[in-house]
Amino acid sequence: MTTQSNTGALDATTLAGYQEAFEAQPAHQLMQNVVTQHDVNDVALNRNIVAEATHTFSTTLDEWGVTNQARSGRCWMFAGLNLFRSETRNLLKVKEFEFSQSYVMFWDKMERANYILEAVIETADRPIDDRVVAWLLHQPLGDGGQWDMFVSLVKKHGGSPQDRHA
């Protein structure tokens, strides 16, 4: 394989040498095909390490049902509600308690819609291709969030038991 020029810059000859060396190894092309057609994390998984991993834990959690956001983009909300859920169970001295994700999601969507409405009113005099307008309209009611958004929603609108707002 050729080496780089004395200046350290990659030149056409060096790059051609790299390409030639790569193509000379059938295994390289096989790997290239695999990682361009499949998730690289799945392909790179070392099954020996997975098989050796211990699945026994030293900390046992209370036995209470799980909540599943099912890839809905609401993990931030479920995490926050589950944090409150544990303490609420203890305060109420009940084995099972769950907050309504639908209730919090309703208020999240209402607050987001109001924000967008107010922003559109504020930017109504701008052209449609204005960067701020384009940003506002790109994905006005996304699902993602974070802790501060969750706290703001709960401070303003509270929470509700799951069995009241399923």
mmCIF file of N, CA and C in Angstrom, residues 32-132:
data_model
loop_
_atom_site.group_PDB
_atom_site.id
_atom_site.type_symbol
_atom_site.label_atom_id
_atom_site.label_comp_id
_atom_site.label_asym_id
_atom_site.label_seq_id
_atom_site.Cartn_x
_atom_site.Cartn_y
_atom_site.Cartn_z
ATOM 1 N N GLN A 32 -18.567 -4.787 4.220
ATOM 2 C CA GLN A 32 -19.176 -3.566 3.696
ATOM 3 C C GLN A 32 -20.634 -3.820 3.318
ATOM 4 N N ASN A 33 -20.888 -4.929 2.653
ATOM 5 C CA ASN A 33 -22.259 -5.266 2.267
ATOM 6 C C ASN A 33 -23.146 -5.475 3.495
ATOM 7 N N VAL A 34 -22.626 -6.151 4.495
ATOM 8 C CA VAL A 34 -23.419 -6.435 5.693
ATOM 9 C C VAL A 34 -23.769 -5.147 6.434
ATOM 10 N N VAL A 35 -22.780 -4.288 6.692
ATOM 11 C CA VAL A 35 -23.064 -3.085 7.490
ATOM 12 C C VAL A 35 -23.852 -2.030 6.731
ATOM 13 N N THR A 36 -23.919 -2.135 5.414
ATOM 14 C CA THR A 36 -24.748 -1.181 4.673
ATOM 15 C C THR A 36 -26.173 -1.678 4.510
ATOM 16 N N GLN A 37 -26.436 -2.931 4.888
ATOM 17 C CA GLN A 37 -27.786 -3.483 4.778
ATOM 18 C C GLN A 37 -28.427 -3.780 6.132
ATOM 19 N N HIS A 38 -27.636 -3.747 7.202
ATOM 20 C CA HIS A 38 -28.136 -4.087 8.533
ATOM 21 C C HIS A 38 -27.597 -3.087 9.543
ATOM 22 N N ASP A 39 -28.263 -3.016 10.687
ATOM 23 C CA ASP A 39 -27.819 -2.133 11.767
ATOM 24 C C ASP A 39 -26.436 -2.573 12.239
ATOM 25 N N VAL A 40 -25.496 -1.657 12.237
ATOM 26 C CA VAL A 40 -24.114 -1.992 12.597
ATOM 27 C C VAL A 40 -24.022 -2.498 14.037
ATOM 28 N N ASN A 41 -24.893 -2.036 14.928
ATOM 29 C CA ASN A 41 -24.876 -2.523 16.308
ATOM 30 C C ASN A 41 -25.261 -3.997 16.384
ATOM 31 N N ASP A 42 -26.194 -4.425 15.537
ATOM 32 C CA ASP A 42 -26.568 -5.840 15.500
ATOM 33 C C ASP A 42 -25.444 -6.681 14.910
ATOM 34 N N VAL A 43 -24.819 -6.180 13.864
ATOM 35 C CA VAL A 43 -23.752 -6.909 13.179
ATOM 36 C C VAL A 43 -22.524 -7.048 14.078
ATOM 37 N N ALA A 44 -22.215 -6.029 14.849
ATOM 38 C CA ALA A 44 -21.010 -6.027 15.680
ATOM 39 C C ALA A 44 -21.202 -6.738 17.021
ATOM 40 N N LEU A 45 -22.405 -7.195 17.305
ATOM 41 C CA LEU A 45 -22.688 -7.852 18.571
ATOM 42 C C LEU A 45 -21.825 -9.098 18.739
ATOM 43 N N ASN A 46 -21.196 -9.220 19.880
ATOM 44 C CA ASN A 46 -20.368 -10.379 20.193
ATOM 45 C C ASN A 46 -21.213 -11.350 21.016
ATOM 46 N N ARG A 47 -21.657 -12.426 20.384
ATOM 47 C CA ARG A 47 -22.543 -13.396 21.042
ATOM 48 C C ARG A 47 -21.886 -14.046 22.262
ATOM 49 N N ASN A 48 -20.574 -14.203 22.260
ATOM 50 C CA ASN A 48 -19.893 -14.792 23.412
ATOM 51 C C ASN A 48 -20.067 -13.921 24.649
ATOM 52 N N ILE A 49 -19.964 -12.620 24.472
ATOM 53 C CA ILE A 49 -20.140 -11.702 25.601
ATOM 54 C C ILE A 49 -21.588 -11.737 26.082
ATOM 55 N N VAL A 50 -22.528 -11.763 25.149
ATOM 56 C CA VAL A 50 -23.946 -11.820 25.515
ATOM 57 C C VAL A 50 -24.236 -13.094 26.296
ATOM 58 N N ALA A 51 -23.688 -14.219 25.849
ATOM 59 C CA ALA A 51 -23.933 -15.503 26.512
ATOM 60 C C ALA A 51 -23.344 -15.529 27.915
ATOM 61 N N GLU A 52 -22.243 -14.818 28.133
ATOM 62 C CA GLU A 52 -21.585 -14.810 29.436
ATOM 63 C C GLU A 52 -22.210 -13.818 30.409
ATOM 64 N N ALA A 53 -23.025 -12.907 29.915
ATOM 65 C CA ALA A 53 -23.598 -11.863 30.770
ATOM 66 C C ALA A 53 -24.527 -12.476 31.808
ATOM 67 N N THR A 54 -24.370 -12.036 33.033
ATOM 68 C CA THR A 54 -25.234 -12.526 34.105
ATOM 69 C C THR A 54 -26.528 -11.712 34.119
ATOM 70 N N HIS A 55 -27.627 -12.392 34.293
ATOM 71 C CA HIS A 55 -28.918 -11.718 34.322
ATOM 72 C C HIS A 55 -29.539 -11.804 35.714
ATOM 73 N N THR A 56 -28.685 -11.938 36.712
ATOM 74 C CA THR A 56 -29.125 -11.964 38.093
ATOM 75 C C THR A 56 -28.734 -10.640 38.723
ATOM 76 N N PHE A 57 -29.670 -10.037 39.404
ATOM 77 C CA PHE A 57 -29.419 -8.727 39.986
ATOM 78 C C PHE A 57 -29.469 -8.816 41.505
ATOM 79 N N SER A 58 -28.699 -7.958 42.151
ATOM 80 C CA SER A 58 -28.647 -7.976 43.608
ATOM 81 C C SER A 58 -29.728 -7.099 44.230
ATOM 82 N N THR A 59 -30.343 -6.245 43.454
ATOM 83 C CA THR A 59 -31.402 -5.381 43.964
ATOM 84 C C THR A 59 -32.744 -5.867 43.434
ATOM 85 N N THR A 60 -33.652 -6.144 44.339
ATOM 86 C CA THR A 60 -34.992 -6.571 43.949
ATOM 87 C C THR A 60 -35.932 -5.382 44.080
ATOM 88 N N LEU A 61 -36.662 -5.112 43.027
ATOM 89 C CA LEU A 61 -37.615 -4.010 43.045
ATOM 90 C C LEU A 61 -38.961 -4.490 43.554
ATOM 91 N N ASP A 62 -39.754 -3.545 44.034
ATOM 92 C CA ASP A 62 -41.117 -3.884 44.432
ATOM 93 C C ASP A 62 -41.851 -4.487 43.250
ATOM 94 N N GLU A 63 -42.776 -5.345 43.551
ATOM 95 C CA GLU A 63 -43.564 -5.965 42.488
ATOM 96 C C GLU A 63 -44.752 -5.074 42.160
ATOM 97 N N TRP A 64 -44.612 -4.292 41.126
ATOM 98 C CA TRP A 64 -45.722 -3.477 40.639
ATOM 99 C C TRP A 64 -45.643 -3.433 39.140
ATOM 100 N N GLY A 65 -46.794 -3.259 38.520
ATOM 101 C CA GLY A 65 -46.896 -3.339 37.071
ATOM 102 C C GLY A 65 -46.032 -2.324 36.345
ATOM 103 N N VAL A 66 -45.674 -2.684 35.145
ATOM 104 C CA VAL A 66 -44.866 -1.791 34.318
ATOM 105 C C VAL A 66 -45.775 -0.898 33.479
ATOM 106 N N THR A 67 -45.231 0.205 33.042
ATOM 107 C CA THR A 67 -45.924 1.059 32.078
ATOM 108 C C THR A 67 -45.096 1.034 30.809
ATOM 109 N N ASN A 68 -45.746 0.980 29.673
ATOM 110 C CA ASN A 68 -45.047 0.815 28.404
ATOM 111 C C ASN A 68 -45.468 1.913 27.445
ATOM 112 N N GLN A 69 -44.539 2.776 27.088
ATOM 113 C CA GLN A 69 -44.869 3.854 26.159
ATOM 114 C C GLN A 69 -44.870 3.382 24.710
ATOM 115 N N ALA A 70 -44.430 2.162 24.456
ATOM 116 C CA ALA A 70 -44.509 1.528 23.136
ATOM 117 C C ALA A 70 -43.969 2.395 22.003
ATOM 118 N N ARG A 71 -42.785 2.921 22.174
ATOM 119 C CA ARG A 71 -42.118 3.721 21.136
ATOM 120 C C ARG A 71 -42.963 4.896 20.651
ATOM 121 N N SER A 72 -43.688 5.494 21.561
ATOM 122 C CA SER A 72 -44.591 6.578 21.184
ATOM 123 C C SER A 72 -43.958 7.956 21.341
ATOM 124 N N GLY A 73 -42.703 8.019 21.753
ATOM 125 C CA GLY A 73 -42.049 9.312 21.925
ATOM 126 C C GLY A 73 -42.408 9.977 23.240
ATOM 127 N N ARG A 74 -42.971 9.208 24.169
ATOM 128 C CA ARG A 74 -43.392 9.780 25.444
ATOM 129 C C ARG A 74 -42.578 9.261 26.617
ATOM 130 N N CYS A 75 -41.369 8.769 26.380
ATOM 131 C CA CYS A 75 -40.564 8.201 27.463
ATOM 132 C C CYS A 75 -40.331 9.225 28.568
ATOM 133 N N TRP A 76 -40.171 10.484 28.184
ATOM 134 C CA TRP A 76 -39.954 11.557 29.161
ATOM 135 C C TRP A 76 -41.139 11.661 30.122
ATOM 136 N N MET A 77 -42.334 11.483 29.606
ATOM 137 C CA MET A 77 -43.546 11.570 30.415
ATOM 138 C C MET A 77 -43.698 10.332 31.298
ATOM 139 N N PHE A 78 -43.469 9.158 30.728
ATOM 140 C CA PHE A 78 -43.583 7.924 31.488
ATOM 141 C C PHE A 78 -42.559 7.906 32.621
ATOM 142 N N ALA A 79 -41.350 8.360 32.348
ATOM 143 C CA ALA A 79 -40.312 8.393 33.387
ATOM 144 C C ALA A 79 -40.732 9.314 34.524
ATOM 145 N N GLY A 80 -41.226 10.489 34.191
ATOM 146 C CA GLY A 80 -41.672 11.428 35.219
ATOM 147 C C GLY A 80 -42.832 10.883 36.028
ATOM 148 N N LEU A 81 -43.821 10.327 35.345
ATOM 149 C CA LEU A 81 -44.984 9.779 36.051
ATOM 150 C C LEU A 81 -44.589 8.597 36.927
ATOM 151 N N ASN A 82 -43.663 7.775 36.466
ATOM 152 C CA ASN A 82 -43.224 6.635 37.274
ATOM 153 C C ASN A 82 -42.461 7.083 38.511
ATOM 154 N N LEU A 83 -41.751 8.194 38.408
ATOM 155 C CA LEU A 83 -41.073 8.737 39.577
ATOM 156 C C LEU A 83 -42.098 9.135 40.631
ATOM 157 N N PHE A 84 -43.144 9.827 40.208
ATOM 158 C CA PHE A 84 -44.215 10.235 41.123
ATOM 159 C C PHE A 84 -45.037 9.030 41.581
ATOM 160 N N ARG A 85 -45.143 8.060 40.727
ATOM 161 C CA ARG A 85 -45.954 6.876 40.993
ATOM 162 C C ARG A 85 -45.456 6.125 42.222
ATOM 163 N N SER A 86 -44.162 5.938 42.315
ATOM 164 C CA SER A 86 -43.588 5.200 43.432
ATOM 165 C C SER A 86 -43.913 5.881 44.757
ATOM 166 N N GLU A 87 -43.701 7.165 44.828
ATOM 167 C CA GLU A 87 -43.971 7.907 46.066
ATOM 168 C C GLU A 87 -45.467 7.929 46.373
ATOM 169 N N THR A 88 -46.290 8.058 45.354
ATOM 170 C CA THR A 88 -47.745 8.078 45.547
ATOM 171 C C THR A 88 -48.231 6.747 46.101
ATOM 172 N N ARG A 89 -47.692 5.647 45.599
ATOM 173 C CA ARG A 89 -48.046 4.327 46.122
ATOM 174 C C ARG A 89 -47.748 4.248 47.615
ATOM 175 N N ASN A 90 -46.590 4.767 47.999
ATOM 176 C CA ASN A 90 -46.207 4.737 49.412
ATOM 177 C C ASN A 90 -47.120 5.625 50.252
ATOM 178 N N LEU A 91 -47.421 6.817 49.759
ATOM 179 C CA LEU A 91 -48.284 7.741 50.507
ATOM 180 C C LEU A 91 -49.699 7.187 50.677
ATOM 181 N N LEU A 92 -50.223 6.568 49.632
ATOM 182 C CA LEU A 92 -51.580 6.025 49.677
ATOM 183 C C LEU A 92 -51.634 4.629 50.289
ATOM 184 N N LYS A 93 -50.456 4.048 50.528
ATOM 185 C CA LYS A 93 -50.350 2.693 51.078
ATOM 186 C C LYS A 93 -51.143 1.686 50.238
ATOM 187 N N VAL A 94 -50.902 1.735 48.932
ATOM 188 C CA VAL A 94 -51.540 0.795 48.007
ATOM 189 C C VAL A 94 -50.454 0.032 47.261
ATOM 190 N N LYS A 95 -50.803 -1.160 46.814
ATOM 191 C CA LYS A 95 -49.824 -1.971 46.086
ATOM 192 C C LYS A 95 -49.657 -1.478 44.655
ATOM 193 N N GLU A 96 -50.746 -1.073 44.043
ATOM 194 C CA GLU A 96 -50.703 -0.676 42.630
ATOM 195 C C GLU A 96 -51.312 0.711 42.464
ATOM 196 N N PHE A 97 -50.620 1.540 41.707
ATOM 197 C CA PHE A 97 -51.136 2.864 41.363
ATOM 198 C C PHE A 97 -50.468 3.284 40.061
ATOM 199 N N GLU A 98 -51.237 3.916 39.213
ATOM 200 C CA GLU A 98 -50.675 4.421 37.960
ATOM 201 C C GLU A 98 -51.331 5.750 37.622
ATOM 202 N N PHE A 99 -50.493 6.694 37.217
ATOM 203 C CA PHE A 99 -51.005 7.976 36.744
ATOM 204 C C PHE A 99 -51.436 7.849 35.286
ATOM 205 N N SER A 100 -52.380 8.673 34.901
ATOM 206 C CA SER A 100 -52.872 8.670 33.525
ATOM 207 C C SER A 100 -51.889 9.387 32.605
ATOM 208 N N GLN A 101 -51.321 8.631 31.670
ATOM 209 C CA GLN A 101 -50.469 9.243 30.656
ATOM 210 C C GLN A 101 -51.321 10.049 29.680
ATOM 211 N N SER A 102 -52.545 9.597 29.444
ATOM 212 C CA SER A 102 -53.443 10.307 28.523
ATOM 213 C C SER A 102 -53.760 11.708 29.031
ATOM 214 N N TYR A 103 -53.948 11.832 30.328
ATOM 215 C CA TYR A 103 -54.256 13.130 30.923
ATOM 216 C C TYR A 103 -53.105 14.109 30.694
ATOM 217 N N VAL A 104 -51.901 13.670 31.020
ATOM 218 C CA VAL A 104 -50.737 14.546 30.842
ATOM 219 C C VAL A 104 -50.495 14.808 29.359
ATOM 220 N N MET A 105 -50.683 13.800 28.513
ATOM 221 C CA MET A 105 -50.487 13.986 27.073
ATOM 222 C C MET A 105 -51.488 14.992 26.511
ATOM 223 N N PHE A 106 -52.733 14.932 26.979
ATOM 224 C CA PHE A 106 -53.729 15.908 26.534
ATOM 225 C C PHE A 106 -53.237 17.323 26.810
ATOM 226 N N TRP A 107 -52.783 17.571 28.040
ATOM 227 C CA TRP A 107 -52.335 18.920 28.388
ATOM 228 C C TRP A 107 -51.039 19.289 27.671
ATOM 229 N N ASP A 108 -50.188 18.311 27.431
ATOM 230 C CA ASP A 108 -48.974 18.579 26.660
ATOM 231 C C ASP A 108 -49.341 19.043 25.256
ATOM 232 N N LYS A 109 -50.247 18.320 24.605
ATOM 233 C CA LYS A 109 -50.664 18.706 23.244
ATOM 234 C C LYS A 109 -51.376 20.055 23.253
ATOM 235 N N MET A 110 -52.199 20.298 24.269
ATOM 236 C CA MET A 110 -52.902 21.579 24.366
ATOM 237 C C MET A 110 -51.902 22.725 24.516
ATOM 238 N N GLU A 111 -50.914 22.558 25.373
ATOM 239 C CA GLU A 111 -49.898 23.602 25.580
ATOM 240 C C GLU A 111 -49.060 23.809 24.317
ATOM 241 N N ARG A 112 -48.692 22.723 23.654
ATOM 242 C CA ARG A 112 -47.915 22.846 22.414
ATOM 243 C C ARG A 112 -48.727 23.542 21.329
ATOM 244 N N ALA A 113 -49.997 23.172 21.201
ATOM 245 C CA ALA A 113 -50.857 23.804 20.197
ATOM 246 C C ALA A 113 -51.003 25.293 20.486
ATOM 247 N N ASN A 114 -51.173 25.645 21.747
ATOM 248 C CA ASN A 114 -51.294 27.055 22.112
ATOM 249 C C ASN A 114 -50.003 27.811 21.807
ATOM 250 N N TYR A 115 -48.870 27.192 22.104
ATOM 251 C CA TYR A 115 -47.582 27.825 21.808
ATOM 252 C C TYR A 115 -47.454 28.099 20.311
ATOM 253 N N ILE A 116 -47.772 27.095 19.495
ATOM 254 C CA ILE A 116 -47.670 27.258 18.039
ATOM 255 C C ILE A 116 -48.644 28.322 17.558
ATOM 256 N N LEU A 117 -49.872 28.294 18.051
ATOM 257 C CA LEU A 117 -50.866 29.295 17.659
ATOM 258 C C LEU A 117 -50.372 30.700 17.978
ATOM 259 N N GLU A 118 -49.873 30.898 19.179
ATOM 260 C CA GLU A 118 -49.358 32.213 19.571
ATOM 261 C C GLU A 118 -48.155 32.607 18.712
ATOM 262 N N ALA A 119 -47.282 31.658 18.426
ATOM 263 C CA ALA A 119 -46.102 31.950 17.604
ATOM 264 C C ALA A 119 -46.493 32.288 16.171
ATOM 265 N N VAL A 120 -47.484 31.589 15.625
ATOM 266 C CA VAL A 120 -47.951 31.875 14.265
ATOM 267 C C VAL A 120 -48.592 33.260 14.213
ATOM 268 N N ILE A 121 -49.372 33.594 15.222
ATOM 269 C CA ILE A 121 -49.969 34.937 15.284
ATOM 270 C C ILE A 121 -48.867 35.990 15.331
ATOM 271 N N GLU A 122 -47.857 35.742 16.150
ATOM 272 C CA GLU A 122 -46.756 36.691 16.301
ATOM 273 C C GLU A 122 -45.944 36.860 15.017
ATOM 274 N N THR A 123 -45.868 35.812 14.208
ATOM 275 C CA THR A 123 -45.062 35.866 12.980
ATOM 276 C C THR A 123 -45.923 35.968 11.723
ATOM 277 N N ALA A 124 -47.189 36.310 11.879
ATOM 278 C CA ALA A 124 -48.124 36.340 10.745
ATOM 279 C C ALA A 124 -47.699 37.304 9.643
ATOM 280 N N ASP A 125 -46.955 38.332 9.992
ATOM 281 C CA ASP A 125 -46.537 39.312 8.984
ATOM 282 C C ASP A 125 -45.277 38.883 8.227
ATOM 283 N N ARG A 126 -44.705 37.760 8.594
ATOM 284 C CA ARG A 126 -43.483 37.291 7.933
ATOM 285 C C ARG A 126 -43.836 36.405 6.738
ATOM 286 N N PRO A 127 -42.939 36.329 5.743
ATOM 287 C CA PRO A 127 -43.197 35.444 4.593
ATOM 288 C C PRO A 127 -43.128 33.972 5.020
ATOM 289 N N ILE A 128 -43.780 33.115 4.264
ATOM 290 C CA ILE A 128 -43.853 31.693 4.595
ATOM 291 C C ILE A 128 -42.479 31.029 4.586
ATOM 292 N N ASP A 129 -41.532 31.574 3.809
ATOM 293 C CA ASP A 129 -40.196 30.982 3.767
ATOM 294 C C ASP A 129 -39.244 31.604 4.790
ATOM 295 N N ASP A 130 -39.758 32.419 5.690
ATOM 296 C CA ASP A 130 -38.951 32.957 6.786
ATOM 297 C C ASP A 130 -38.456 31.779 7.637
ATOM 298 N N ARG A 131 -37.227 31.848 8.105
ATOM 299 C CA ARG A 131 -36.645 30.718 8.843
ATOM 300 C C ARG A 131 -37.411 30.399 10.117
ATOM 301 N N VAL A 132 -37.856 31.411 10.831
ATOM 302 C CA VAL A 132 -38.613 31.166 12.064
ATOM 303 C C VAL A 132 -39.948 30.503 11.738
#
